[in-house]
JSON list of C-alpha atoms in Angstrom, two decimals:
[
{"chain": "A", "resi": 1, "resn": "LYS", "atom": "CA", "xyz": [-198.66, -82.85, 79.69]},
{"chain": "A", "resi": 2, "resn": "ALA", "atom": "CA", "xyz": [-200.45, -84.18, 82.75]},
{"chain": "A", "resi": 3, "resn": "GLY", "atom": "CA", "xyz": [-203.91, -82.86, 83.48]},
{"chain": "A", "resi": 4, "resn": "VAL", "atom": "CA", "xyz": [-205.39, -81.70, 86.74]},
{"chain": "A", "resi": 5, "resn": "THR", "atom": "CA", "xyz": [-205.00, -84.43, 89.35]},
{"chain": "A", "resi": 6, "resn": "GLN", "atom": "CA", "xyz": [-207.23, -84.81, 92.36]},
{"chain": "A", "resi": 7, "resn": "THR", "atom": "CA", "xyz": [-206.70, -87.18, 95.26]},
{"chain": "A", "resi": 8, "resn": "PRO", "atom": "CA", "xyz": [-208.25, -89.22, 96.60]},
{"chain": "A", "resi": 9, "resn": "ARG", "atom": "CA", "xyz": [-210.85, -90.20, 93.99]},
{"chain": "A", "resi": 10, "resn": "TYR", "atom": "CA", "xyz": [-213.27, -91.61, 96.54]},
{"chain": "A", "resi": 11, "resn": "LEU", "atom": "CA", "xyz": [-213.74, -90.97, 100.23]},
{"chain": "A", "resi": 12, "resn": "ILE", "atom": "CA", "xyz": [-216.20, -92.12, 102.86]},
{"chain": "A", "resi": 13, "resn": "LYS", "atom": "CA", "xyz": [-216.40, -90.16, 106.09]},
{"chain": "A", "resi": 14, "resn": "THR", "atom": "CA", "xyz": [-218.64, -90.07, 109.14]},
{"chain": "A", "resi": 15, "resn": "ARG", "atom": "CA", "xyz": [-220.70, -87.08, 110.21]},
{"chain": "A", "resi": 16, "resn": "GLY", "atom": "CA", "xyz": [-218.71, -84.74, 112.41]},
{"chain": "A", "resi": 17, "resn": "GLN", "atom": "CA", "xyz": [-215.35, -85.72, 110.96]},
{"chain": "A", "resi": 18, "resn": "GLN", "atom": "CA", "xyz": [-213.18, -83.46, 108.87]},
{"chain": "A", "resi": 19, "resn": "VAL", "atom": "CA", "xyz": [-211.68, -84.13, 105.46]},
{"chain": "A", "resi": 20, "resn": "THR", "atom": "CA", "xyz": [-208.89, -82.74, 103.30]},
{"chain": "A", "resi": 21, "resn": "LEU", "atom": "CA", "xyz": [-208.93, -83.00, 99.50]},
{"chain": "A", "resi": 22, "resn": "SER", "atom": "CA", "xyz": [-205.94, -82.35, 97.28]},
{"chain": "A", "resi": 23, "resn": "CYS", "atom": "CA", "xyz": [-205.56, -80.86, 93.81]},
{"chain": "A", "resi": 24, "resn": "SER", "atom": "CA", "xyz": [-202.45, -80.69, 91.64]},
{"chain": "A", "resi": 25, "resn": "PRO", "atom": "CA", "xyz": [-202.94, -78.25, 88.77]},
{"chain": "A", "resi": 26, "resn": "ILE", "atom": "CA", "xyz": [-201.53, -78.51, 85.28]},
{"chain": "A", "resi": 27, "resn": "SER", "atom": "CA", "xyz": [-197.85, -77.59, 85.35]},
{"chain": "A", "resi": 28, "resn": "GLY", "atom": "CA", "xyz": [-197.46, -73.82, 85.09]},
{"chain": "A", "resi": 29, "resn": "HIS", "atom": "CA", "xyz": [-201.05, -73.03, 86.05]},
{"chain": "A", "resi": 30, "resn": "ARG", "atom": "CA", "xyz": [-201.30, -70.60, 88.93]},
{"chain": "A", "resi": 31, "resn": "SER", "atom": "CA", "xyz": [-205.07, -70.37, 89.40]},
{"chain": "A", "resi": 32, "resn": "VAL", "atom": "CA", "xyz": [-206.91, -73.18, 91.18]},
{"chain": "A", "resi": 33, "resn": "SER", "atom": "CA", "xyz": [-210.64, -73.20, 91.83]},
{"chain": "A", "resi": 34, "resn": "TRP", "atom": "CA", "xyz": [-212.91, -75.60, 93.68]},
{"chain": "A", "resi": 35, "resn": "TYR", "atom": "CA", "xyz": [-216.51, -76.53, 92.91]},
{"chain": "A", "resi": 36, "resn": "GLN", "atom": "CA", "xyz": [-219.10, -78.73, 94.59]},
{"chain": "A", "resi": 37, "resn": "GLN", "atom": "CA", "xyz": [-221.30, -80.80, 92.29]},
{"chain": "A", "resi": 38, "resn": "THR", "atom": "CA", "xyz": [-224.56, -82.33, 93.51]},
{"chain": "A", "resi": 39, "resn": "PRO", "atom": "CA", "xyz": [-227.59, -83.62, 91.57]},
{"chain": "A", "resi": 40, "resn": "GLY", "atom": "CA", "xyz": [-229.86, -80.99, 93.11]},
{"chain": "A", "resi": 41, "resn": "GLN", "atom": "CA", "xyz": [-227.68, -77.89, 93.00]},
{"chain": "A", "resi": 42, "resn": "GLY", "atom": "CA", "xyz": [-225.42, -78.60, 90.03]},
{"chain": "A", "resi": 43, "resn": "LEU", "atom": "CA", "xyz": [-221.96, -77.06, 90.02]},
{"chain": "A", "resi": 44, "resn": "GLN", "atom": "CA", "xyz": [-221.41, -74.49, 92.73]},
{"chain": "A", "resi": 45, "resn": "PHE", "atom": "CA", "xyz": [-218.32, -72.32, 93.10]},
{"chain": "A", "resi": 46, "resn": "LEU", "atom": "CA", "xyz": [-216.48, -72.72, 96.41]},
{"chain": "A", "resi": 47, "resn": "PHE", "atom": "CA", "xyz": [-213.34, -70.60, 96.11]},
{"chain": "A", "resi": 48, "resn": "GLU", "atom": "CA", "xyz": [-210.47, -69.61, 93.85]},
{"chain": "A", "resi": 49, "resn": "TYR", "atom": "CA", "xyz": [-206.79, -69.29, 94.68]},
{"chain": "A", "resi": 50, "resn": "PHE", "atom": "CA", "xyz": [-204.12, -67.49, 92.70]},
{"chain": "A", "resi": 51, "resn": "SER", "atom": "CA", "xyz": [-200.48, -67.30, 93.77]},
{"chain": "A", "resi": 52, "resn": "GLU", "atom": "CA", "xyz": [-201.35, -68.59, 97.26]},
{"chain": "A", "resi": 53, "resn": "THR", "atom": "CA", "xyz": [-204.05, -65.95, 97.82]},
{"chain": "A", "resi": 54, "resn": "GLN", "atom": "CA", "xyz": [-207.78, -66.54, 97.91]},
{"chain": "A", "resi": 55, "resn": "ARG", "atom": "CA", "xyz": [-209.13, -64.35, 95.15]},
{"chain": "A", "resi": 56, "resn": "ASN", "atom": "CA", "xyz": [-212.85, -65.17, 95.23]},
{"chain": "A", "resi": 57, "resn": "LYS", "atom": "CA", "xyz": [-215.17, -67.08, 97.53]},
{"chain": "A", "resi": 58, "resn": "GLY", "atom": "CA", "xyz": [-218.57, -68.60, 96.96]},
{"chain": "A", "resi": 59, "resn": "ASN", "atom": "CA", "xyz": [-221.51, -68.74, 99.30]},
{"chain": "A", "resi": 60, "resn": "PHE", "atom": "CA", "xyz": [-220.53, -71.65, 101.51]},
{"chain": "A", "resi": 61, "resn": "PRO", "atom": "CA", "xyz": [-220.24, -71.82, 105.31]},
{"chain": "A", "resi": 62, "resn": "GLY", "atom": "CA", "xyz": [-216.94, -71.31, 107.07]},
{"chain": "A", "resi": 63, "resn": "ARG", "atom": "CA", "xyz": [-216.60, -75.09, 107.51]},
{"chain": "A", "resi": 64, "resn": "PHE", "atom": "CA", "xyz": [-215.28, -75.06, 103.95]},
{"chain": "A", "resi": 65, "resn": "SER", "atom": "CA", "xyz": [-211.77, -73.69, 103.65]},
{"chain": "A", "resi": 66, "resn": "GLY", "atom": "CA", "xyz": [-208.84, -73.99, 101.34]},
{"chain": "A", "resi": 67, "resn": "ARG", "atom": "CA", "xyz": [-205.28, -73.03, 100.72]},
{"chain": "A", "resi": 68, "resn": "GLN", "atom": "CA", "xyz": [-202.71, -72.96, 97.96]},
{"chain": "A", "resi": 69, "resn": "PHE", "atom": "CA", "xyz": [-199.04, -73.76, 98.26]},
{"chain": "A", "resi": 70, "resn": "SER", "atom": "CA", "xyz": [-196.09, -72.11, 96.54]},
{"chain": "A", "resi": 71, "resn": "ASN", "atom": "CA", "xyz": [-196.03, -74.88, 93.91]},
{"chain": "A", "resi": 72, "resn": "SER", "atom": "CA", "xyz": [-199.70, -74.04, 93.11]},
{"chain": "A", "resi": 73, "resn": "ARG", "atom": "CA", "xyz": [-201.02, -77.30, 94.57]},
{"chain": "A", "resi": 74, "resn": "SER", "atom": "CA", "xyz": [-204.18, -76.69, 96.52]},
{"chain": "A", "resi": 75, "resn": "GLU", "atom": "CA", "xyz": [-206.08, -78.35, 99.31]},
{"chain": "A", "resi": 76, "resn": "MET", "atom": "CA", "xyz": [-209.60, -77.86, 100.54]},
{"chain": "A", "resi": 77, "resn": "ASN", "atom": "CA", "xyz": [-210.80, -78.81, 103.97]},
{"chain": "A", "resi": 78, "resn": "VAL", "atom": "CA", "xyz": [-214.30, -79.45, 105.25]},
{"chain": "A", "resi": 79, "resn": "SER", "atom": "CA", "xyz": [-214.73, -79.60, 109.00]},
{"chain": "A", "resi": 80, "resn": "THR", "atom": "CA", "xyz": [-217.62, -81.03, 111.01]},
{"chain": "A", "resi": 81, "resn": "LEU", "atom": "CA", "xyz": [-218.98, -82.96, 108.05]},
{"chain": "A", "resi": 82, "resn": "GLU", "atom": "CA", "xyz": [-222.73, -83.08, 107.45]},
{"chain": "A", "resi": 83, "resn": "LEU", "atom": "CA", "xyz": [-224.70, -85.56, 105.35]},
{"chain": "A", "resi": 84, "resn": "GLY", "atom": "CA", "xyz": [-225.42, -82.74, 102.90]},
{"chain": "A", "resi": 85, "resn": "ASP", "atom": "CA", "xyz": [-221.71, -82.37, 102.17]},
{"chain": "A", "resi": 86, "resn": "SER", "atom": "CA", "xyz": [-221.84, -85.60, 100.16]},
{"chain": "A", "resi": 87, "resn": "ALA", "atom": "CA", "xyz": [-220.92, -84.51, 96.65]},
{"chain": "A", "resi": 88, "resn": "LEU", "atom": "CA", "xyz": [-218.39, -84.61, 93.86]},
{"chain": "A", "resi": 89, "resn": "TYR", "atom": "CA", "xyz": [-215.72, -81.99, 94.55]},
{"chain": "A", "resi": 90, "resn": "LEU", "atom": "CA", "xyz": [-214.08, -80.70, 91.41]},
{"chain": "A", "resi": 91, "resn": "CYS", "atom": "CA", "xyz": [-210.92, -78.72, 91.09]},
{"chain": "A", "resi": 92, "resn": "ALA", "atom": "CA", "xyz": [-210.07, -76.62, 88.04]},
{"chain": "A", "resi": 93, "resn": "SER", "atom": "CA", "xyz": [-206.85, -74.90, 87.08]},
{"chain": "A", "resi": 94, "resn": "SER", "atom": "CA", "xyz": [-206.01, -72.16, 84.61]},
{"chain": "A", "resi": 95, "resn": "LEU", "atom": "CA", "xyz": [-202.84, -70.45, 83.49]},
{"chain": "A", "resi": 96, "resn": "GLU", "atom": "CA", "xyz": [-203.99, -66.92, 84.21]},
{"chain": "A", "resi": 97, "resn": "HIS", "atom": "CA", "xyz": [-207.30, -65.38, 85.18]},
{"chain": "A", "resi": 98, "resn": "ARG", "atom": "CA", "xyz": [-208.43, -64.89, 81.58]},
{"chain": "A", "resi": 99, "resn": "THR", "atom": "CA", "xyz": [-207.65, -68.34, 80.24]},
{"chain": "A", "resi": 100, "resn": "GLU", "atom": "CA", "xyz": [-209.60, -71.58, 80.01]},
{"chain": "A", "resi": 101, "resn": "ALA", "atom": "CA", "xyz": [-210.22, -73.55, 83.18]},
{"chain": "A", "resi": 102, "resn": "PHE", "atom": "CA", "xyz": [-209.42, -77.28, 83.03]},
{"chain": "A", "resi": 103, "resn": "PHE", "atom": "CA", "xyz": [-211.18, -79.61, 85.43]},
{"chain": "A", "resi": 104, "resn": "GLY", "atom": "CA", "xyz": [-209.87, -82.61, 87.32]},
{"chain": "A", "resi": 105, "resn": "GLN", "atom": "CA", "xyz": [-211.76, -85.91, 87.63]},
{"chain": "A", "resi": 106, "resn": "GLY", "atom": "CA", "xyz": [-213.04, -84.94, 91.05]},
{"chain": "A", "resi": 107, "resn": "THR", "atom": "CA", "xyz": [-213.17, -86.48, 94.51]},
{"chain": "A", "resi": 108, "resn": "ARG", "atom": "CA", "xyz": [-216.40, -88.28, 95.36]},
{"chain": "A", "resi": 109, "resn": "LEU", "atom": "CA", "xyz": [-217.10, -87.63, 99.06]},
{"chain": "A", "resi": 110, "resn": "THR", "atom": "CA", "xyz": [-219.75, -89.65, 100.85]},
{"chain": "A", "resi": 111, "resn": "VAL", "atom": "CA", "xyz": [-220.72, -88.68, 104.38]},
{"chain": "A", "resi": 112, "resn": "VAL", "atom": "CA", "xyz": [-222.51, -91.38, 106.37]},
{"chain": "B", "resi": 1, "resn": "GLY", "atom": "CA", "xyz": [-224.34, -61.82, 93.01]},
{"chain": "B", "resi": 2, "resn": "GLU", "atom": "CA", "xyz": [-224.54, -63.45, 89.61]},
{"chain": "B", "resi": 3, "resn": "ASN", "atom": "CA", "xyz": [-227.28, -66.00, 88.99]},
{"chain": "B", "resi": 4, "resn": "VAL", "atom": "CA", "xyz": [-227.51, -68.20, 85.88]},
{"chain": "B", "resi": 5, "resn": "GLU", "atom": "CA", "xyz": [-230.74, -69.91, 84.84]},
{"chain": "B", "resi": 6, "resn": "GLN", "atom": "CA", "xyz": [-230.61, -72.74, 82.26]},
{"chain": "B", "resi": 7, "resn": "HIS", "atom": "CA", "xyz": [-233.40, -74.35, 80.23]},
{"chain": "B", "resi": 8, "resn": "PRO", "atom": "CA", "xyz": [-234.48, -76.99, 79.53]},
{"chain": "B", "resi": 9, "resn": "SER", "atom": "CA", "xyz": [-233.24, -79.37, 82.20]},
{"chain": "B", "resi": 10, "resn": "THR", "atom": "CA", "xyz": [-233.66, -82.33, 79.85]},
{"chain": "B", "resi": 11, "resn": "LEU", "atom": "CA", "xyz": [-233.73, -82.46, 76.07]},
{"chain": "B", "resi": 12, "resn": "SER", "atom": "CA", "xyz": [-234.25, -85.45, 73.82]},
{"chain": "B", "resi": 13, "resn": "VAL", "atom": "CA", "xyz": [-233.68, -85.23, 70.07]},
{"chain": "B", "resi": 14, "resn": "GLN", "atom": "CA", "xyz": [-233.36, -87.61, 67.14]},
{"chain": "B", "resi": 15, "resn": "GLU", "atom": "CA", "xyz": [-229.96, -88.06, 65.59]},
{"chain": "B", "resi": 16, "resn": "GLY", "atom": "CA", "xyz": [-229.44, -85.43, 62.92]},
{"chain": "B", "resi": 17, "resn": "ASP", "atom": "CA", "xyz": [-231.79, -82.91, 64.51]},
{"chain": "B", "resi": 18, "resn": "SER", "atom": "CA", "xyz": [-230.66, -79.65, 66.09]},
{"chain": "B", "resi": 19, "resn": "ALA", "atom": "CA", "xyz": [-230.57, -78.95, 69.82]},
{"chain": "B", "resi": 20, "resn": "VAL", "atom": "CA", "xyz": [-230.81, -75.56, 71.51]},
{"chain": "B", "resi": 21, "resn": "ILE", "atom": "CA", "xyz": [-230.07, -74.82, 75.16]},
{"chain": "B", "resi": 22, "resn": "LYS", "atom": "CA", "xyz": [-230.77, -71.39, 76.63]},
{"chain": "B", "resi": 23, "resn": "CYS", "atom": "CA", "xyz": [-229.32, -69.52, 79.60]},
{"chain": "B", "resi": 24, "resn": "THR", "atom": "CA", "xyz": [-230.03, -66.19, 81.21]},
{"chain": "B", "resi": 25, "resn": "TYR", "atom": "CA", "xyz": [-227.79, -64.30, 83.60]},
{"chain": "B", "resi": 26, "resn": "SER", "atom": "CA", "xyz": [-228.49, -61.55, 86.10]},
{"chain": "B", "resi": 27, "resn": "ASP", "atom": "CA", "xyz": [-225.26, -59.51, 86.32]},
{"chain": "B", "resi": 28, "resn": "SER", "atom": "CA", "xyz": [-225.07, -57.13, 83.37]},
{"chain": "B", "resi": 29, "resn": "ALA", "atom": "CA", "xyz": [-221.34, -56.71, 84.07]},
{"chain": "B", "resi": 30, "resn": "SER", "atom": "CA", "xyz": [-220.61, -60.39, 83.36]},
{"chain": "B", "resi": 31, "resn": "ASN", "atom": "CA", "xyz": [-218.31, -60.61, 80.36]},
{"chain": "B", "resi": 32, "resn": "TYR", "atom": "CA", "xyz": [-217.39, -64.23, 79.68]},
{"chain": "B", "resi": 33, "resn": "PHE", "atom": "CA", "xyz": [-219.74, -67.13, 78.96]},
{"chain": "B", "resi": 34, "resn": "PRO", "atom": "CA", "xyz": [-218.36, -70.66, 78.54]},
{"chain": "B", "resi": 35, "resn": "TRP", "atom": "CA", "xyz": [-220.20, -73.89, 77.85]},
{"chain": "B", "resi": 36, "resn": "TYR", "atom": "CA", "xyz": [-219.04, -77.16, 79.35]},
{"chain": "B", "resi": 37, "resn": "LYS", "atom": "CA", "xyz": [-219.94, -80.72, 78.38]},
{"chain": "B", "resi": 38, "resn": "GLN", "atom": "CA", "xyz": [-219.87, -83.45, 80.99]},
{"chain": "B", "resi": 39, "resn": "GLU", "atom": "CA", "xyz": [-220.22, -87.06, 79.92]},
{"chain": "B", "resi": 40, "resn": "LEU", "atom": "CA", "xyz": [-221.31, -89.61, 82.47]},
{"chain": "B", "resi": 41, "resn": "GLY", "atom": "CA", "xyz": [-218.59, -90.20, 85.05]},
{"chain": "B", "resi": 42, "resn": "LYS", "atom": "CA", "xyz": [-216.21, -87.75, 83.45]},
{"chain": "B", "resi": 43, "resn": "ARG", "atom": "CA", "xyz": [-214.92, -84.26, 84.11]},
{"chain": "B", "resi": 44, "resn": "PRO", "atom": "CA", "xyz": [-216.56, -81.15, 82.59]},
{"chain": "B", "resi": 45, "resn": "GLN", "atom": "CA", "xyz": [-214.80, -80.03, 79.42]},
{"chain": "B", "resi": 46, "resn": "LEU", "atom": "CA", "xyz": [-215.00, -76.67, 77.71]},
{"chain": "B", "resi": 47, "resn": "ILE", "atom": "CA", "xyz": [-216.62, -76.92, 74.29]},
{"chain": "B", "resi": 48, "resn": "ILE", "atom": "CA", "xyz": [-217.08, -73.29, 73.31]},
{"chain": "B", "resi": 49, "resn": "ASP", "atom": "CA", "xyz": [-217.06, -69.87, 74.91]},
{"chain": "B", "resi": 50, "resn": "ILE", "atom": "CA", "xyz": [-217.98, -66.29, 74.03]},
{"chain": "B", "resi": 51, "resn": "ARG", "atom": "CA", "xyz": [-216.98, -62.91, 75.36]},
{"chain": "B", "resi": 52, "resn": "SER", "atom": "CA", "xyz": [-219.31, -59.97, 75.79]},
{"chain": "B", "resi": 53, "resn": "ASN", "atom": "CA", "xyz": [-217.88, -58.05, 72.83]},
{"chain": "B", "resi": 54, "resn": "VAL", "atom": "CA", "xyz": [-218.97, -60.78, 70.40]},
{"chain": "B", "resi": 55, "resn": "GLY", "atom": "CA", "xyz": [-222.52, -61.67, 69.38]},
{"chain": "B", "resi": 56, "resn": "GLU", "atom": "CA", "xyz": [-221.95, -65.11, 67.90]},
{"chain": "B", "resi": 57, "resn": "LYS", "atom": "CA", "xyz": [-219.23, -67.74, 67.68]},
{"chain": "B", "resi": 58, "resn": "LYS", "atom": "CA", "xyz": [-219.19, -70.99, 65.76]},
{"chain": "B", "resi": 59, "resn": "ASP", "atom": "CA", "xyz": [-217.04, -74.11, 65.87]},
{"chain": "B", "resi": 60, "resn": "GLN", "atom": "CA", "xyz": [-218.07, -76.80, 63.38]},
{"chain": "B", "resi": 61, "resn": "ARG", "atom": "CA", "xyz": [-221.47, -78.12, 64.56]},
{"chain": "B", "resi": 62, "resn": "ILE", "atom": "CA", "xyz": [-221.55, -75.97, 67.69]},
{"chain": "B", "resi": 63, "resn": "ALA", "atom": "CA", "xyz": [-222.45, -72.31, 67.94]},
{"chain": "B", "resi": 64, "resn": "VAL", "atom": "CA", "xyz": [-223.13, -69.89, 70.76]},
{"chain": "B", "resi": 65, "resn": "THR", "atom": "CA", "xyz": [-225.09, -66.64, 70.54]},
{"chain": "B", "resi": 66, "resn": "LEU", "atom": "CA", "xyz": [-225.12, -63.82, 73.08]},
{"chain": "B", "resi": 67, "resn": "ASN", "atom": "CA", "xyz": [-227.72, -61.10, 73.55]},
{"chain": "B", "resi": 68, "resn": "LYS", "atom": "CA", "xyz": [-226.28, -58.65, 76.06]},
{"chain": "B", "resi": 69, "resn": "THR", "atom": "CA", "xyz": [-229.37, -56.46, 76.13]},
{"chain": "B", "resi": 70, "resn": "ALA", "atom": "CA", "xyz": [-231.62, -59.36, 77.09]},
{"chain": "B", "resi": 71, "resn": "LYS", "atom": "CA", "xyz": [-228.86, -60.98, 79.17]},
{"chain": "B", "resi": 72, "resn": "HIS", "atom": "CA", "xyz": [-229.20, -64.37, 77.59]},
{"chain": "B", "resi": 73, "resn": "PHE", "atom": "CA", "xyz": [-226.99, -66.72, 75.62]},
{"chain": "B", "resi": 74, "resn": "SER", "atom": "CA", "xyz": [-227.70, -69.96, 73.81]},
{"chain": "B", "resi": 75, "resn": "LEU", "atom": "CA", "xyz": [-225.90, -73.10, 72.66]},
{"chain": "B", "resi": 76, "resn": "HIS", "atom": "CA", "xyz": [-226.84, -74.52, 69.28]},
{"chain": "B", "resi": 77, "resn": "ILE", "atom": "CA", "xyz": [-225.80, -78.00, 68.20]},
{"chain": "B", "resi": 78, "resn": "THR", "atom": "CA", "xyz": [-226.60, -78.98, 64.62]},
{"chain": "B", "resi": 79, "resn": "GLU", "atom": "CA", "xyz": [-226.66, -82.46, 63.08]},
{"chain": "B", "resi": 80, "resn": "THR", "atom": "CA", "xyz": [-226.62, -84.08, 66.49]},
{"chain": "B", "resi": 81, "resn": "GLN", "atom": "CA", "xyz": [-224.91, -87.44, 66.96]},
{"chain": "B", "resi": 82, "resn": "PRO", "atom": "CA", "xyz": [-225.25, -90.05, 69.73]},
{"chain": "B", "resi": 83, "resn": "GLU", "atom": "CA", "xyz": [-221.86, -88.98, 71.11]},
{"chain": "B", "resi": 84, "resn": "ASP", "atom": "CA", "xyz": [-223.34, -85.53, 71.80]},
{"chain": "B", "resi": 85, "resn": "SER", "atom": "CA", "xyz": [-225.37, -87.15, 74.59]},
{"chain": "B", "resi": 86, "resn": "ALA", "atom": "CA", "xyz": [-224.14, -85.59, 77.84]},
{"chain": "B", "resi": 87, "resn": "VAL", "atom": "CA", "xyz": [-224.97, -82.92, 80.39]},
{"chain": "B", "resi": 88, "resn": "TYR", "atom": "CA", "xyz": [-224.26, -79.40, 79.18]},
{"chain": "B", "resi": 89, "resn": "PHE", "atom": "CA", "xyz": [-223.59, -76.52, 81.56]},
{"chain": "B", "resi": 90, "resn": "CYS", "atom": "CA", "xyz": [-223.57, -72.85, 80.76]},
{"chain": "B", "resi": 91, "resn": "ALA", "atom": "CA", "xyz": [-221.65, -70.47, 82.98]},
{"chain": "B", "resi": 92, "resn": "ALA", "atom": "CA", "xyz": [-220.88, -66.80, 83.48]},
{"chain": "B", "resi": 93, "resn": "VAL", "atom": "CA", "xyz": [-217.99, -64.97, 85.04]},
{"chain": "B", "resi": 94, "resn": "PRO", "atom": "CA", "xyz": [-219.35, -62.25, 87.32]},
{"chain": "B", "resi": 95, "resn": "TYR", "atom": "CA", "xyz": [-217.99, -58.73, 87.59]},
{"chain": "B", "resi": 96, "resn": "GLY", "atom": "CA", "xyz": [-214.61, -58.79, 89.27]},
{"chain": "B", "resi": 97, "resn": "GLY", "atom": "CA", "xyz": [-214.28, -62.53, 88.71]},
{"chain": "B", "resi": 98, "resn": "SER", "atom": "CA", "xyz": [-212.12, -64.64, 86.46]},
{"chain": "B", "resi": 99, "resn": "GLN", "atom": "CA", "xyz": [-212.24, -67.89, 84.50]},
{"chain": "B", "resi": 100, "resn": "GLY", "atom": "CA", "xyz": [-211.67, -69.57, 87.83]},
{"chain": "B", "resi": 101, "resn": "ASN", "atom": "CA", "xyz": [-214.81, -68.05, 89.29]},
{"chain": "B", "resi": 102, "resn": "LEU", "atom": "CA", "xyz": [-217.56, -69.57, 87.18]},
{"chain": "B", "resi": 103, "resn": "ILE", "atom": "CA", "xyz": [-221.23, -69.35, 88.10]},
{"chain": "B", "resi": 104, "resn": "PHE", "atom": "CA", "xyz": [-222.96, -72.32, 86.46]},
{"chain": "B", "resi": 105, "resn": "GLY", "atom": "CA", "xyz": [-226.48, -73.04, 85.35]},
{"chain": "B", "resi": 106, "resn": "LYS", "atom": "CA", "xyz": [-227.96, -76.28, 86.64]},
{"chain": "B", "resi": 107, "resn": "GLY", "atom": "CA", "xyz": [-227.30, -78.20, 83.47]},
{"chain": "B", "resi": 108, "resn": "THR", "atom": "CA", "xyz": [-229.21, -79.73, 80.57]},
{"chain": "B", "resi": 109, "resn": "LYS", "atom": "CA", "xyz": [-229.18, -83.46, 80.02]},
{"chain": "B", "resi": 110, "resn": "LEU", "atom": "CA", "xyz": [-229.15, -83.99, 76.26]},
{"chain": "B", "resi": 111, "resn": "SER", "atom": "CA", "xyz": [-230.09, -87.39, 74.87]},
{"chain": "B", "resi": 112, "resn": "VAL", "atom": "CA", "xyz": [-229.59, -88.05, 71.18]},
{"chain": "B", "resi": 113, "resn": "LYS", "atom": "CA", "xyz": [-231.54, -91.07, 69.98]},
{"chain": "B", "resi": 114, "resn": "PRO", "atom": "CA", "xyz": [-230.09, -93.02, 67.04]}
]
């Protein structure tokens, strides 16, 4: 079966702009989580959605937001982009809250 | 909230040697501890995990140990091979969280020299 799919794979944006990233989970998976990966901070948890509801949120500013649709696809949005938002954004999906999380290939965001 | 510390940040071993990576966590209520391997340019992939009611788990050349009292867990790789070269991340699920709410260590870059 198809894995976790993230689009786009690469993105270049200018400071002050906003961006929307998309994640399609493995078919049947209802939990979708987002992580930011940078060389300095490693993998940091952004938020988790389950059945269209945000279940947990990491320690990121309100410029970072997300949502989940009825088909479990998820989007995350970053408004007023800053240079420090340049990172690999990874999405992970799992069947239920106590099962393995599978990661997508990520979206590489560069803010210039 | 939960905080996970991981050591060392880099590790270089000769092929065939063993490698050990150690992590400590702060939230005594954390109950699930996975390890992910990320090869260069690829997605993180789960290689082994352990729950808080188990002290040790083994899968071929990989093993994980958990000491709940000391709040630390370790990854052991025996008979290392060049294809084990990657960045390894430990993680913990904090109290009230789920497998989708992972708090990661900062990673260990393992290099296995042939």
